XYZ file of C-alpha atoms in Angstrom:
201
model
C -2.251 -13.579 -4.746
C -2.733 -17.139 -5.908
C -1.113 -20.447 -5.161
C -0.334 -23.165 -7.647
C -2.977 -25.346 -5.980
C -5.699 -22.666 -6.057
C -5.218 -22.197 -9.817
C -5.222 -25.953 -10.390
C -8.438 -26.315 -8.364
C -10.111 -23.581 -10.431
C -9.124 -25.362 -13.651
C -10.390 -28.720 -12.389
C -13.690 -27.112 -11.305
C -14.120 -25.544 -14.754
C -13.651 -29.025 -16.177
C -16.039 -30.538 -13.578
C -13.277 -32.916 -12.467
C -13.944 -31.689 -8.919
C -17.051 -30.043 -7.532
C -19.452 -29.823 -4.593
C -19.306 -33.552 -3.832
C -15.518 -33.735 -4.166
C -14.125 -30.192 -3.707
C -10.482 -31.227 -3.292
C -8.335 -32.871 -5.971
C -6.638 -36.151 -5.156
C -2.864 -36.083 -4.771
C -2.611 -37.779 -8.158
C -4.854 -35.204 -9.823
C -2.897 -32.339 -8.259
C 0.540 -33.645 -9.211
C -0.579 -34.456 -12.772
C -2.082 -30.966 -13.113
C 1.141 -29.389 -11.808
C 3.118 -31.246 -14.466
C 0.624 -30.123 -17.132
C 0.825 -26.521 -15.883
C 4.607 -26.437 -16.158
C 4.465 -28.132 -19.551
C 1.992 -25.481 -20.745
C 4.215 -22.623 -19.521
C 7.213 -24.220 -21.238
C 5.201 -24.419 -24.463
C 4.241 -20.732 -24.153
C 7.912 -19.823 -23.813
C 8.737 -21.567 -27.086
C 6.078 -19.342 -28.694
C 7.654 -16.236 -27.065
C 4.587 -15.841 -24.830
C 6.315 -14.756 -21.634
C 4.518 -15.052 -18.295
C 5.381 -12.695 -15.464
C 4.954 -12.587 -11.722
C 5.091 -9.553 -9.433
C 7.849 -10.016 -6.885
C 8.748 -7.912 -3.847
C 12.267 -7.850 -2.434
C 14.392 -5.664 -0.172
C 17.763 -4.380 -1.355
C 20.423 -2.406 0.498
C 21.386 0.741 -1.438
C 24.949 1.953 -0.759
C 25.237 5.598 0.273
C 26.564 8.030 -2.317
C 25.724 5.768 -5.266
C 23.449 7.217 -7.954
C 22.985 3.889 -9.753
C 23.118 0.160 -9.037
C 23.042 -2.838 -11.373
C 20.484 -5.590 -10.835
C 20.598 -9.107 -12.204
C 22.723 -12.224 -11.912
C 26.200 -11.038 -10.872
C 25.140 -7.388 -10.439
C 25.267 -5.114 -7.389
C 21.892 -6.655 -6.548
C 22.474 -10.309 -7.350
C 18.947 -11.437 -8.175
C 16.864 -12.242 -11.234
C 16.851 -9.235 -13.568
C 13.408 -7.586 -13.499
C 11.518 -6.884 -16.694
C 9.859 -3.859 -15.099
C 9.738 -2.026 -11.770
C 6.134 -1.622 -10.608
C 6.664 0.336 -7.385
C 9.305 1.226 -4.793
C 9.776 2.784 -1.384
C 12.565 3.439 1.126
C 12.214 2.385 4.747
C 14.020 4.524 7.328
C 13.473 3.913 11.060
C 10.269 1.964 10.324
C 8.825 4.810 8.240
C 8.170 4.174 4.545
C 8.895 6.913 2.001
C 7.358 6.258 -1.440
C 9.565 6.510 -4.505
C 7.929 7.517 -7.784
C 8.885 5.430 -10.831
C 9.805 7.647 -13.798
C 10.756 7.131 -17.434
C 14.059 8.084 -19.085
C 12.952 11.467 -20.537
C 12.001 12.712 -17.066
C 15.248 11.390 -15.559
C 17.240 13.066 -18.349
C 15.668 16.423 -17.445
C 17.231 16.322 -13.955
C 20.084 18.836 -14.241
C 22.290 17.811 -11.299
C 22.067 14.069 -10.781
C 24.655 14.151 -7.955
C 22.374 15.966 -5.468
C 22.140 13.994 -2.231
C 19.358 13.603 0.334
C 18.351 11.256 3.154
C 16.158 9.326 0.750
C 15.318 9.308 -2.941
C 12.153 10.745 -4.453
C 12.264 9.081 -7.870
C 13.675 5.981 -9.527
C 14.357 5.246 -13.195
C 14.909 1.647 -14.295
C 16.781 0.750 -17.473
C 16.113 -2.964 -18.164
C 19.317 -3.367 -20.151
C 20.369 -6.791 -21.412
C 22.049 -9.090 -18.881
C 22.069 -6.470 -16.103
C 19.378 -3.877 -15.488
C 20.351 -0.497 -14.026
C 18.488 1.361 -11.271
C 18.978 5.138 -11.000
C 17.828 6.948 -7.849
C 17.420 10.702 -7.337
C 18.353 12.393 -5.113
C 21.323 10.143 -4.371
C 20.893 8.569 -0.896
C 23.333 10.210 1.550
C 23.228 7.143 3.801
C 22.773 3.436 3.197
C 19.084 2.843 2.549
C 16.717 -0.100 2.510
C 15.098 -0.111 -0.915
C 11.888 -2.117 -1.332
C 11.054 -2.989 -4.932
C 8.016 -4.636 -6.478
C 9.047 -5.862 -9.904
C 7.849 -7.973 -12.804
C 9.991 -11.085 -13.194
C 9.710 -13.901 -15.685
C 7.837 -16.948 -14.389
C 9.049 -20.131 -16.033
C 7.681 -22.866 -13.793
C 6.084 -23.759 -10.468
C 8.052 -26.012 -8.152
C 5.344 -26.962 -5.660
C 1.589 -26.865 -5.113
C 2.154 -24.428 -2.235
C 4.008 -21.846 -4.364
C 2.505 -18.380 -3.813
C 2.573 -16.047 -6.794
C 1.308 -12.525 -7.472
C 0.443 -12.131 -11.145
C -0.202 -8.954 -13.144
C -3.875 -8.369 -14.127
C -5.183 -10.925 -16.616
C -2.407 -13.499 -16.197
C -4.151 -15.690 -13.620
C -7.289 -15.931 -15.775
C -5.206 -16.907 -18.804
C -3.381 -19.612 -16.860
C -6.505 -21.090 -15.254
C -8.639 -21.251 -18.401
C -5.849 -22.505 -20.647
C -4.876 -25.121 -18.070
C -8.501 -26.333 -18.180
C -8.160 -26.859 -21.926
C -4.759 -28.507 -21.401
C -6.191 -30.926 -18.808
C -9.273 -31.827 -20.865
C -7.297 -34.433 -22.770
C -6.786 -36.357 -19.525
C -10.539 -36.369 -18.810
C -12.106 -37.494 -22.131
C -15.425 -38.346 -20.449
C -15.899 -34.771 -19.199
C -17.296 -32.178 -21.617
C -15.188 -29.084 -22.230
C -17.366 -25.974 -22.264
C -17.255 -23.853 -25.425
C -17.241 -20.814 -23.134
C -14.075 -22.049 -21.399
C -12.375 -22.495 -24.784
C -13.489 -19.010 -25.835
C -12.109 -17.355 -22.676
C -8.886 -19.383 -22.907
C -8.342 -18.195 -26.467
C -9.114 -14.562 -25.722
C -7.060 -14.427 -22.538
């Protein structure tokens, strides 16, 4: 997990704007870098370069329901996930893992109305507007469903924001933010290696 500030500090270190003698950015440096970070993410969105974060939340699954919608205005009124990474059900403080499956495997289940105390598998259809979660077997009692999902990250609101990013995303943000910030520090040399990693990432 990273925080907005930890990523900003890495970028400023790569630029040599902070270092051993001055390991912490000033409040002005940090706030300017936060603005540049959000501006960079906004620019990526205009180029259809979506950035995702991994987000864990707990949802209450109604008994007897084989499917639930998720998204703004859905059964689970939250940001619609792009992808479900992992899931488990918690019953009496015991966690039961739920395996994430794809549509062909879900389609092969003959009787999708079979009920059990908890589900073994989950299929997620990230349909437009509202995604749909399908659990099997169908929970026979209300269950606490814990989901780790990929959700679109559009901006950071504070330096203390904590974010879990999929592999590779943090590196891309830190190195590209270094390049973004270099214009504000014209007296500091920008390493060719930093530019190379920023481009590749």
